[in-house]
Each structure stands twice: as C-alpha cells, then as structure tokens.
CSV table of C-alpha atoms in Angstrom, one decimal:
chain,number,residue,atom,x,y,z
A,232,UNK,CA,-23.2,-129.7,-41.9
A,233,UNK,CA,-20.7,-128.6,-38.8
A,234,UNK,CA,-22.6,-126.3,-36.3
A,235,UNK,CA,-23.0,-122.5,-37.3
A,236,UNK,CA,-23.9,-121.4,-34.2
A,237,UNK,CA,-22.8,-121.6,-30.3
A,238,UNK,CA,-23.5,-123.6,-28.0
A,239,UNK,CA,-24.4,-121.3,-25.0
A,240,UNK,CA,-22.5,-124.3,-22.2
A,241,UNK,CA,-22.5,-122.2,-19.3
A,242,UNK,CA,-26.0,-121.2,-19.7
A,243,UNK,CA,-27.6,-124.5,-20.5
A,244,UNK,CA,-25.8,-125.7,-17.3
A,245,UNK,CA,-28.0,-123.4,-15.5
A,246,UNK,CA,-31.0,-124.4,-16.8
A,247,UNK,CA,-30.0,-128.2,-16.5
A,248,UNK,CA,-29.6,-127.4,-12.7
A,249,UNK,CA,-33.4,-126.4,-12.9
A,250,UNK,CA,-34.6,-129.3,-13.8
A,251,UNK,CA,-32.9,-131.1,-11.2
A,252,UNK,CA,-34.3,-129.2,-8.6
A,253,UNK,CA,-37.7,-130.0,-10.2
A,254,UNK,CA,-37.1,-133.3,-10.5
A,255,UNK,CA,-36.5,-133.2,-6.7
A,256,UNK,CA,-39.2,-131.6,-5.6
A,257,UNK,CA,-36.2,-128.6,-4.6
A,258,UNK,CA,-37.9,-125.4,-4.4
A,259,UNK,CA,-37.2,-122.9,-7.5
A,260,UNK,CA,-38.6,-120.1,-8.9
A,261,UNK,CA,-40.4,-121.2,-11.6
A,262,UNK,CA,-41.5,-124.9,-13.7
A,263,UNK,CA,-39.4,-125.4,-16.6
A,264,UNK,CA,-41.4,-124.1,-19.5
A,265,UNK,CA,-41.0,-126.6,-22.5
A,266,UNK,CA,-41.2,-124.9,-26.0
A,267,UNK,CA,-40.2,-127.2,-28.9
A,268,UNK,CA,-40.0,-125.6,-32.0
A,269,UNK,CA,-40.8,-127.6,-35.2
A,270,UNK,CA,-40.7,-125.2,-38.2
A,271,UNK,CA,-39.9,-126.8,-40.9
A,272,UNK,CA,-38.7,-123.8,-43.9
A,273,UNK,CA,-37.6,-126.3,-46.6
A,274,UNK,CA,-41.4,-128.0,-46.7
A,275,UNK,CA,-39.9,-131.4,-46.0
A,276,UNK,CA,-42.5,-134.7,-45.6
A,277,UNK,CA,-42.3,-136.3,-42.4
A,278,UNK,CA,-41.3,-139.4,-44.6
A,279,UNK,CA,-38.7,-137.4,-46.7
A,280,UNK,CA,-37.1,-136.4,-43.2
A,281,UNK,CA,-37.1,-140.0,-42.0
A,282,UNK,CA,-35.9,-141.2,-44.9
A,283,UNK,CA,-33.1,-138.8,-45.1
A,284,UNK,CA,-30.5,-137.7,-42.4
A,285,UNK,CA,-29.5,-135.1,-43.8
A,286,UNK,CA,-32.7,-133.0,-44.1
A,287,UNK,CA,-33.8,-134.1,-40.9
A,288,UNK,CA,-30.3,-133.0,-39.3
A,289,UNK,CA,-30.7,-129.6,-41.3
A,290,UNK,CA,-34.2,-129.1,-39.6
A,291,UNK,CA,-33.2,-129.7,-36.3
A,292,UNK,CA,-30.2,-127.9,-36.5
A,293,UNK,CA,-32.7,-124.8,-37.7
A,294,UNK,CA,-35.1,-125.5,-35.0
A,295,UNK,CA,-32.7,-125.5,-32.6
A,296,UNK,CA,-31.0,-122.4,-33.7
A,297,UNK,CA,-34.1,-120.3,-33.8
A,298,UNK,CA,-35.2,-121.6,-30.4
A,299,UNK,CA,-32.0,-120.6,-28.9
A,300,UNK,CA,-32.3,-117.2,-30.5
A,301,UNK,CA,-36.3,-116.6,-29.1
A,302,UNK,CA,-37.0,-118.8,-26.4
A,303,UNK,CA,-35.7,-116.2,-23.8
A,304,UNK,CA,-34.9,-119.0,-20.8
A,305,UNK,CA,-35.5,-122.5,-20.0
A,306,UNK,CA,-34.5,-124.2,-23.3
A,307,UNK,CA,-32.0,-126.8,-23.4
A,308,UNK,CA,-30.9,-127.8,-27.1
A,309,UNK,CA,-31.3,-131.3,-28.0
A,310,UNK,CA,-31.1,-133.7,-30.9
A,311,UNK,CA,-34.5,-135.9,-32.0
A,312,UNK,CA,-33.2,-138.6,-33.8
A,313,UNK,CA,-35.9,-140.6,-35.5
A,314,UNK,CA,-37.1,-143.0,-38.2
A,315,UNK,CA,-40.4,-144.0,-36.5
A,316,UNK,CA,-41.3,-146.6,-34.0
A,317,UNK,CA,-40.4,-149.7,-36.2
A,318,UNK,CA,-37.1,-151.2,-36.1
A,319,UNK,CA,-37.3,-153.2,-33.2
A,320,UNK,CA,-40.3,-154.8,-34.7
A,321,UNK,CA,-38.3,-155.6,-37.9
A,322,UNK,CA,-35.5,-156.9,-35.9
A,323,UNK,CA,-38.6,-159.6,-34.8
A,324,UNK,CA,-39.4,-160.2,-38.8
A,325,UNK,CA,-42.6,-157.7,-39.4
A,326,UNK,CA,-42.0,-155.9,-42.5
A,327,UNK,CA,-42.8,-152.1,-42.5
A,328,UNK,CA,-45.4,-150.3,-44.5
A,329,UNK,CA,-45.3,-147.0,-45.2
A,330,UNK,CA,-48.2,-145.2,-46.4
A,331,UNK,CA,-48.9,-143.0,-49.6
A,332,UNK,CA,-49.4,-139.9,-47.5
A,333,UNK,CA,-45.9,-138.7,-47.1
A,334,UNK,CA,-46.8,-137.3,-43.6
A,335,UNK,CA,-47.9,-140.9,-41.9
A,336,UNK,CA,-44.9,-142.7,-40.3
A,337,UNK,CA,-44.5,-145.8,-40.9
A,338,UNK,CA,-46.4,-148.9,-39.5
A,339,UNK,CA,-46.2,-153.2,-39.7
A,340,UNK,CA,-47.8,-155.0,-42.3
A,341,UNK,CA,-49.1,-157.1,-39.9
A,342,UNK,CA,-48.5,-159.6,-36.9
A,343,UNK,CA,-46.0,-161.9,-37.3
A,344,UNK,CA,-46.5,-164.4,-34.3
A,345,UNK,CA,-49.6,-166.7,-35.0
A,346,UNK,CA,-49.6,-168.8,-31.8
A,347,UNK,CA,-48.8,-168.1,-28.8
A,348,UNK,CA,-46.4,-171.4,-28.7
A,349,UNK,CA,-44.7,-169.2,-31.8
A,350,UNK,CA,-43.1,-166.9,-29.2
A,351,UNK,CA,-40.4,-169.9,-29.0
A,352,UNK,CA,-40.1,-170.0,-32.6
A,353,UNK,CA,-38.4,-166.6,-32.9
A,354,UNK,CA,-34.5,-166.1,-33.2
A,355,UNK,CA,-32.6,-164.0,-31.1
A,356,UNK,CA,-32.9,-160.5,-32.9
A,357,UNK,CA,-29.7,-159.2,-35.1
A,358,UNK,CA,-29.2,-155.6,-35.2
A,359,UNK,CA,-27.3,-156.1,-38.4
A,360,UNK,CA,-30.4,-157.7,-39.8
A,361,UNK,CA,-32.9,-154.7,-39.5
A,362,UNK,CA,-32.7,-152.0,-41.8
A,363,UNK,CA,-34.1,-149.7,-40.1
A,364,UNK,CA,-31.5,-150.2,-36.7
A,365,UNK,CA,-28.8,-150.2,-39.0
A,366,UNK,CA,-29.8,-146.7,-40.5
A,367,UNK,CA,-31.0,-145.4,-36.8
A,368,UNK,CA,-27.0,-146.4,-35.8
A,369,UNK,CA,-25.8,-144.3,-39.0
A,370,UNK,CA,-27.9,-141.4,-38.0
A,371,UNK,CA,-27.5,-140.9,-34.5
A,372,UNK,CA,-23.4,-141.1,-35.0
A,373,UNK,CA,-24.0,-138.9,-38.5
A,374,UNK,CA,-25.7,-136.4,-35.9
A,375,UNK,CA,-23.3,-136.9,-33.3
A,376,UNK,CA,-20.3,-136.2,-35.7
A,377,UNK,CA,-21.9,-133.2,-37.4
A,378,UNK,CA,-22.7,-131.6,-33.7
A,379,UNK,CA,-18.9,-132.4,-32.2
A,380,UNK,CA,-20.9,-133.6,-29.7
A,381,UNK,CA,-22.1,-130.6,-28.4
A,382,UNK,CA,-25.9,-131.0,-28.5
A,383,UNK,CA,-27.3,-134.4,-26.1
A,384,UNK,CA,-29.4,-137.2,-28.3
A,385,UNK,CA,-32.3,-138.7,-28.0
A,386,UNK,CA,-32.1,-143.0,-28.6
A,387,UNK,CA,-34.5,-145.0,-30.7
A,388,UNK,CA,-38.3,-144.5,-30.6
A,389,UNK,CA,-38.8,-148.2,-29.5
A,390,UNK,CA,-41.9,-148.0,-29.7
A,391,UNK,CA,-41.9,-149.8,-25.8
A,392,UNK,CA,-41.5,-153.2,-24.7
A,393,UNK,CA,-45.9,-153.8,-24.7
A,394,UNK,CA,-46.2,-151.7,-28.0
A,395,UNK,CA,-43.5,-154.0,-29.5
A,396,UNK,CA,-45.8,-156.9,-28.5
A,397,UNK,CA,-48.7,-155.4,-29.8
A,398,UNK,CA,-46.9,-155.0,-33.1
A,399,UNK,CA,-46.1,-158.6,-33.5
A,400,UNK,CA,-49.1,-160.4,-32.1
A,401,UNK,CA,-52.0,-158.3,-32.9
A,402,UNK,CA,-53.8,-156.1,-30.1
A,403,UNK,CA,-56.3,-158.9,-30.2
A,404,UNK,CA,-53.8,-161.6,-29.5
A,405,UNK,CA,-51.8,-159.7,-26.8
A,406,UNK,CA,-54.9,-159.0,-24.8
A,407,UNK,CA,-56.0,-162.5,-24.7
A,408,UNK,CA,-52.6,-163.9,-24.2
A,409,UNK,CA,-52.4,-161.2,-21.0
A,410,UNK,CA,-55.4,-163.9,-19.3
A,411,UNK,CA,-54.6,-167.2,-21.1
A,412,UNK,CA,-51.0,-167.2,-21.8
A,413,UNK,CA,-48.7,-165.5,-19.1
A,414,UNK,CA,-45.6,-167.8,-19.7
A,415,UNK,CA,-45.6,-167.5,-23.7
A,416,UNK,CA,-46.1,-163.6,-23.3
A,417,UNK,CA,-43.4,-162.9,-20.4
A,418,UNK,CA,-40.9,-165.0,-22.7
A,419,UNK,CA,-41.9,-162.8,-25.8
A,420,UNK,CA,-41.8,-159.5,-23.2
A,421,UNK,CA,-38.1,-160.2,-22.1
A,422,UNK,CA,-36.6,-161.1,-25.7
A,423,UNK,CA,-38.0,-157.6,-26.4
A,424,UNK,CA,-36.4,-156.3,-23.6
A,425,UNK,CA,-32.9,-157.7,-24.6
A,426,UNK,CA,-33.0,-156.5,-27.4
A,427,UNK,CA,-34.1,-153.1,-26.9
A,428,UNK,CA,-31.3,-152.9,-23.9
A,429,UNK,CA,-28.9,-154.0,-26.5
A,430,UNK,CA,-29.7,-151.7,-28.7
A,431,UNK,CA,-29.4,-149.2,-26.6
A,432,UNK,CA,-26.1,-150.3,-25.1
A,433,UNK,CA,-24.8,-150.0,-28.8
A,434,UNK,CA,-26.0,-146.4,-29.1
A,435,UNK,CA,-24.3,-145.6,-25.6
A,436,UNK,CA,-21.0,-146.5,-27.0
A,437,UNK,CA,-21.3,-144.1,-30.2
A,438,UNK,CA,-22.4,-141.2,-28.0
A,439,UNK,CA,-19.5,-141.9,-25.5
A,440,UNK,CA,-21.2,-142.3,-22.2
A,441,UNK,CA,-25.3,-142.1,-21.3
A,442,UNK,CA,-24.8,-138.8,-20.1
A,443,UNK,CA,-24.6,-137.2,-24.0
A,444,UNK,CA,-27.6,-138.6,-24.5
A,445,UNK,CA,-31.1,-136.4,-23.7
A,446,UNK,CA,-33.2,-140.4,-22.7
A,447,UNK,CA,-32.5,-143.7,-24.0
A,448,UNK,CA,-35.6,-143.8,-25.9
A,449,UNK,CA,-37.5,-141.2,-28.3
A,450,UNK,CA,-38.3,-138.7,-25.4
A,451,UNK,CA,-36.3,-135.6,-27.0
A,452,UNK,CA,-36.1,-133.6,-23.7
A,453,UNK,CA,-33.4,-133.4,-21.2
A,454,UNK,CA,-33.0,-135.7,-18.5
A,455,UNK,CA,-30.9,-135.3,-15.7
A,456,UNK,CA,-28.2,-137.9,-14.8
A,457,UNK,CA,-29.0,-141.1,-13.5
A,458,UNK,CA,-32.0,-140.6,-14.6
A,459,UNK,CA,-31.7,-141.6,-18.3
A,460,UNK,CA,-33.6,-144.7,-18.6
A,461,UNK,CA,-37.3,-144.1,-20.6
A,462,UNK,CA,-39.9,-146.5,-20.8
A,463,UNK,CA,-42.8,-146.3,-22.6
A,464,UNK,CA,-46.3,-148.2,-22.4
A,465,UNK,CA,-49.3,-146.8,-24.4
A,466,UNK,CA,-51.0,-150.5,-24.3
A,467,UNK,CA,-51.3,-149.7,-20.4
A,468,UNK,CA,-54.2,-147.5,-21.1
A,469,UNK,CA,-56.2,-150.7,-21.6
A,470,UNK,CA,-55.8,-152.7,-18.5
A,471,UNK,CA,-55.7,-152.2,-14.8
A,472,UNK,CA,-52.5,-152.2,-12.5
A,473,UNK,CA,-52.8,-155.7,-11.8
A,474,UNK,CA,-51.3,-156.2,-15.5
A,475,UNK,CA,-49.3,-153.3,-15.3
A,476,UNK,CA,-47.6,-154.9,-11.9
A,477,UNK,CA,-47.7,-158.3,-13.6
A,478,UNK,CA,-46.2,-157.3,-17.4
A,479,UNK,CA,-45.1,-154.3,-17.4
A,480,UNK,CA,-43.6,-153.0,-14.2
A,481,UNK,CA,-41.0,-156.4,-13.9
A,482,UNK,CA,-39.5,-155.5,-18.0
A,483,UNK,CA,-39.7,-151.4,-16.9
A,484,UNK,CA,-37.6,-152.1,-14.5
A,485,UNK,CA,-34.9,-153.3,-16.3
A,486,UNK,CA,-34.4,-150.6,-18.5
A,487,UNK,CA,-34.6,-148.3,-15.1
A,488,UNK,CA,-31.9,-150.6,-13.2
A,489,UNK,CA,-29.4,-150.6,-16.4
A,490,UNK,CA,-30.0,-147.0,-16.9
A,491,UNK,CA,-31.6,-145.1,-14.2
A,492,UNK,CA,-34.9,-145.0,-13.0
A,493,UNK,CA,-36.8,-141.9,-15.5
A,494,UNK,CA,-39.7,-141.3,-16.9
A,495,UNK,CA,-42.8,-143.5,-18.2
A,496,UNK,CA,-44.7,-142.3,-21.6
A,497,UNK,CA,-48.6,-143.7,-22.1
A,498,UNK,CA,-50.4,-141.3,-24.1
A,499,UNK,CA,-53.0,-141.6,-21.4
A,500,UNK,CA,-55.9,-142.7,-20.3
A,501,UNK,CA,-54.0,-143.7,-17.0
A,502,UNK,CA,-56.1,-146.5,-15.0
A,503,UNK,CA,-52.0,-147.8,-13.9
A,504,UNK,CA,-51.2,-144.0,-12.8
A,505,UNK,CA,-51.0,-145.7,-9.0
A,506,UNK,CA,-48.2,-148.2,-9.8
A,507,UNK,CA,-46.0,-145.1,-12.5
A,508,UNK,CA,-43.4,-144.4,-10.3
A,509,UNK,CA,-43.2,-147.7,-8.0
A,510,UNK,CA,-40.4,-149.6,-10.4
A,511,UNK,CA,-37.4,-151.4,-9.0
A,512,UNK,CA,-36.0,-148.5,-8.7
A,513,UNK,CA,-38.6,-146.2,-8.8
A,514,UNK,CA,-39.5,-143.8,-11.8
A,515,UNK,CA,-39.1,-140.0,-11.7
A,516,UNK,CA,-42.4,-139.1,-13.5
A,517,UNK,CA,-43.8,-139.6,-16.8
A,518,UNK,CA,-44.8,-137.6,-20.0
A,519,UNK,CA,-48.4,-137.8,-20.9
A,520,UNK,CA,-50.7,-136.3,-23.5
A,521,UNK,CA,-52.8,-133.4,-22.3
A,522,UNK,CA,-55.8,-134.6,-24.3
A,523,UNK,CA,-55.9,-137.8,-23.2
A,524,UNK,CA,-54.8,-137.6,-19.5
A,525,UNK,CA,-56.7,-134.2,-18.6
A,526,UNK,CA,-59.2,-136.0,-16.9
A,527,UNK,CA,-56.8,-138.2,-14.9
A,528,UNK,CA,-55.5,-135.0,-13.4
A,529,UNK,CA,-57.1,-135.4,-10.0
A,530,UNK,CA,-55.9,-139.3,-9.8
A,531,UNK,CA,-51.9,-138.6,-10.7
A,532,UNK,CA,-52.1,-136.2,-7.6
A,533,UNK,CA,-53.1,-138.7,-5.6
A,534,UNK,CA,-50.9,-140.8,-6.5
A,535,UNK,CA,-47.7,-138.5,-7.0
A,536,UNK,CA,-47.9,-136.3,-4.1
A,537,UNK,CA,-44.8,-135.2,-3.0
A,538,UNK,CA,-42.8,-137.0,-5.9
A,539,UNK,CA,-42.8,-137.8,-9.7
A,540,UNK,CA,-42.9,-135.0,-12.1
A,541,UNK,CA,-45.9,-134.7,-15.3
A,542,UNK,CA,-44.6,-133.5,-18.2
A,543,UNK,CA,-48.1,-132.7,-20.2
A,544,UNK,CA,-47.2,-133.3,-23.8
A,545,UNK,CA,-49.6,-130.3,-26.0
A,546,UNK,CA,-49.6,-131.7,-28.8
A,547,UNK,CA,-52.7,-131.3,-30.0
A,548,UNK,CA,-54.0,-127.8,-28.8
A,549,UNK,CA,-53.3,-124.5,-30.2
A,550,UNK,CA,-51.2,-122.4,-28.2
A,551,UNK,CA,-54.2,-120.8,-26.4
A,552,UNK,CA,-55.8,-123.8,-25.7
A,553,UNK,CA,-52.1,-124.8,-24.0
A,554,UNK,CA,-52.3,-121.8,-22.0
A,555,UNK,CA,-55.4,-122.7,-20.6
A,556,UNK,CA,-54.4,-126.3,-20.3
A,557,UNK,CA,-52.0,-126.0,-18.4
A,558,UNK,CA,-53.4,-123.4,-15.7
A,559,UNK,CA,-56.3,-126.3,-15.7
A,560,UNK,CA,-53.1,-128.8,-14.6
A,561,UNK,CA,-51.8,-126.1,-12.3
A,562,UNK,CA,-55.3,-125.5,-10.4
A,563,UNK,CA,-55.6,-129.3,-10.0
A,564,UNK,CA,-51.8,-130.3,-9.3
A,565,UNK,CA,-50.7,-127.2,-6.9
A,566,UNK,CA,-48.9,-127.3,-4.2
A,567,UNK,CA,-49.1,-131.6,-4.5
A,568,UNK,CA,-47.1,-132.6,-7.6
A,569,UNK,CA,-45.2,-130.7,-10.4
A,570,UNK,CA,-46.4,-130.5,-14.4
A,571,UNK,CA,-44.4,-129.3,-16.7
A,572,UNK,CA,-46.0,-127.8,-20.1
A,573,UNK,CA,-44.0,-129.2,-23.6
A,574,UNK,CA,-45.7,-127.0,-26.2
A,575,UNK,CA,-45.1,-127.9,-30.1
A,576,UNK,CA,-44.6,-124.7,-32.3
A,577,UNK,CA,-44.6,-124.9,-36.2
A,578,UNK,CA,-45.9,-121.5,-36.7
A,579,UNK,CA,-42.6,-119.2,-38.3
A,580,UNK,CA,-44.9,-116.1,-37.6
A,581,UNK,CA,-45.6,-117.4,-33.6
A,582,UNK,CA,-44.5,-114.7,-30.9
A,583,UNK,CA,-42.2,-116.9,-29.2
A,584,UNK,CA,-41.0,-114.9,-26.6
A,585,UNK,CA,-44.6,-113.5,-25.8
A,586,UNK,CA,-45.7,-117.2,-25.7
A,587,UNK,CA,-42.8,-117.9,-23.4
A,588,UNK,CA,-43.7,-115.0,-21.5
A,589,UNK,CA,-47.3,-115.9,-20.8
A,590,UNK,CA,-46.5,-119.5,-20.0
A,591,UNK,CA,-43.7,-118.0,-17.3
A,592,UNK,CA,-46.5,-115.9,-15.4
A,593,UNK,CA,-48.4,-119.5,-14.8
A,594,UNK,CA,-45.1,-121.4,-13.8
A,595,UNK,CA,-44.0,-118.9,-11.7
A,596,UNK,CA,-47.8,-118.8,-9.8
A,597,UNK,CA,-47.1,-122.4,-9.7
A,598,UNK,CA,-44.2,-122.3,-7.8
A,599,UNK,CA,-45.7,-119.8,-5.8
A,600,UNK,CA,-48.7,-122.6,-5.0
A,601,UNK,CA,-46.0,-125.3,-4.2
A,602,UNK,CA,-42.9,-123.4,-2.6
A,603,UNK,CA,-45.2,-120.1,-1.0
C-alpha cells in the first residue's frame, strides 16, 4: 500500500515553521487552523479499523490525501496509529473487553489490583506479553514501511499514567488511595511510568529518531522538536492541584525530561489549569475539549498569559457550532494566550476549503488581537 501521492516537503516545512512561532509566542499572521478529516468511504467499524492495519492504513492514507488536496494551507500530514487506550493496562494483567457495538473501543473487564498492598504484587510489565503492544509495534512499523517514512507518527494512546491507574484499581480505589495510601499509589504511578517510557523508547527505534514521530502519545498533530513528549491526565479533572503537584506533575515530568517538555491532554474540567505548564521542564500547552473546558476559558488565561498554547479539541460540535466556539475562545483568550481550533470532518459533501476559509478570517483577527 506504498504512497500514491506526494509528499509536498518543502511546503509542510513552511507550515511546521508556523507552529513554532506559535508555540513561541513569535508573532505570525495567522493561528494554525487544525482540520482533521476523518471520512471513512469503505464504511469501516471503528473496531474493524483497530483490528485491522490495513484498513485503518488505507483510511488514513485517504484522509490524508484528500486533506492535502482541499485544506488550502495549514495542514501538516500525519499518521494516527491506534488500537485504543488498552495495552498498557494488559501489560499490568487486565483483560480487554470489547463491546457488541462495533463502534465502542475497547475497555477493561475490570480492576485488577484489590489492595492497595497488591501494587507490590505486580511483575515488571513484558511488552512481549501484551497483545495488544505487540500488534501496536507491528502497526506503527507496518505504517512506517508502507509511508517510506515520509508521513510523522503518532505513538501509543496510553491512555496516561493516572488513567492507567484508574484502569487497574477502580476510580473508587484510586481516589481513596490519593488520601490514604500515597506510598502504595506513587510505587504503582512509577511502574506505569517505566513502562510507558519503555514502550515508547521501543517505538523511537522503529521510527528512527523522535523527530519522525508527530507526539509520543496518541496526540496525532504535529509537534515541533524538542517538544515531543505528551502526557495525558483526564483523572485530573477530579481533584485540585495539590494532587496534581503531588501525583501527577513528579511522573509528567519524566516523560517531559526524556522527551521534551509538550503538551498535557485532560478532556477538561480544569480545576489543575494553574499547575499545566509548570513541569520539570515546563509544558508547552495542552489540548483540551471545547465542551468540557469552555467554561475554564477565563482561568487558563490567567494562568497561561504570555506562554502555553490551547489547542481546543471540537469534537463534539458541528462545524458551525466550531465556528462560533472558537471566536467564543478568541474573545476570551486575545491578545493573552493563543488557541488553536482542531476541527473533526467526516462529512465527504463538507466545503472544506470554505470551512477553512471562515476559520482563517477568525485566526487571522486573532493575530491581529495578539500581534496588532
């Protein structure tokens, strides 16, 4: 399934250079608008294309394709490899359900640590032992092989080092053990994140250096160099910084040392938005959902002025409702902090380039509130 199409290098070069200047808070012309096209013309299940590298590599190599054809600037091509958020928690022993409805990923059958004395119990997790990492290898050098390399990669959905926790304890059982069992939980927290580094080590190797890869986790967009490392946290929506600063921040910050401080994902809401970006070193931004972060708009400028970019994840809004979303984040966040809109298309019959044009008027009025 070798690429039929070019790869546009000197182009996507200028583009990447955008995003760097947004990243730095260097003035530009306009935000980076993020279409992301996910048209799927042979009717596949999500669970048929999870199951299945080869239809999932044939949609992306379509979507990307297409997107390169209409999205008339911005768009950087990249590969999303995934077979859900599970495989680190099958490396720890939870066995993976998947659902009858062929469009639910897949989930765990159900907590595998009883006690917290059982975080002691577990074995050091072998790659070669979970299915699921073994296949996520074979895809990502499958895609990797069938791109020449051409295309950057997105790494394992690890579902982040808290939501791994949650998987094997039980949200009940992780939230108590955040008050009653710090040692037990920290111990359980760092096997996670060894194992998660190692994994992602191993997908380094195949993709012949971190910069051919988009983020070392799921986060499908490009990030610039040195700036690789992703961390995610959607737990974090349920406690207050102290926790954040006390669980989350010391096991982020290992990811961000190995691999560049990037970006945070928590679906939102956001009572830790005040410690995002202050890792050892610090974060360059995070991607959040629109829906469940609109709110927090006024508090992430407080506490990103001058520094830390939002990438607002539409993801459940039409494209309208988008539109108006993100002038929403543009009246709130301007001329403090920098939002970029990722907007989902599945529609074949969508106006892309009209879409892209109206989302282009906004970010260039944003750069006009930021830059004058």
């Amino acid at each position: 399934m070798a690429l039929s199409f070019d790869v546009p290098v000197s182009l996507i070069d200028k583009r990447k250079e955008l995003v760097r200047r947004v990243w730095d808070y260097r003035q530009v012309d306009h935000i980076p608008v993020c279409l992301w096209l996910e048209c799927n013309p042979y009717a596949y299940t999500l669970q048929e294309e999870l199951k299945d590298r080869k239809k999932q590599l044939s949609l992306r190599l379509y979507n990307i394709e297409k997107s390169l054809k209409e999205i008339p600037d911005d768009y950087i091509p990249s590969l999303f490899a995934n077979i859900g958020a599970m495989a680190i928690d099958q490396a720890f022993g939870s066995s993976v359900h998947w659902s009858d409805n062929q469009d639910q990923p897949p989930g765990v059958q159900a907590p595998v640590i009883r006690t917290p004395e059982d975080v002691y119990k577990l074995s050091k997790p072998d790659i070669a032992g979970s299915p699921m990492l073994v296949e996520f290898l074979g895809r990502f050098e499958y895609f990797l092989s069938e791109t020449e390399g051409k295309i950057p990669i997105s790494g394992l959905d690890n579902n982040g080092i808290l939501g791994v926790a949650v998987d094997l304890l039980g949200a009940s059982a992780l939230y108590t053990m955040l008050y009653d069992a710090e040692q037990e939980l920290k111990h359980l927290l760092g096997m996670i994140t060894d194992c998660i580094i190692g994994f992602t080590d191993r997908c380094i190797e195949l993709a012949g250096g971190l910069d051919h890869m988009a983020s070392t986790d799921f986060f499908f967009l490009w990030c610039p160099e040195g700036h690789k490392g992703h961390v995610s946290s959607d737990p974090c929506a349920n406690y207050g910084p102290d926790m954040f600063n006390r669980y989350d921040k010391p096991f982020n910050s290992r990811v961000a040392k190995k691999y560049g401080g990037g970006l945070l994902h928590n679906c939102g809401p956001n009572p830790c938005a005040p410690e995002y970006l202050s890792h050892d070193p610090p974060l360059k931004g995070v991607n959040l959902s629109y829906t469940y972060s609109k709110n927090d708009l006024e508090l992430l400028k407080r506490c990103f002025k001058g520094s830390g970019v939002i990438y607002c994840l539409f993801d459940n809004e039409t494209p309208e409702e988008a539109l108006a979303g993100y002038e929403h984040a543009m009246d709130v966040l301007a001329p403090d902090v920098i939002a970029l809109p990722v907007v989902f298309i599945s529609d074949e019959q969508m106006d892309i380039p009209g879409l892209y044009g109206r989302f282009r008027s906004i970010s260039e009025e944003y750069a006009r509130r930021i830059w004058g």
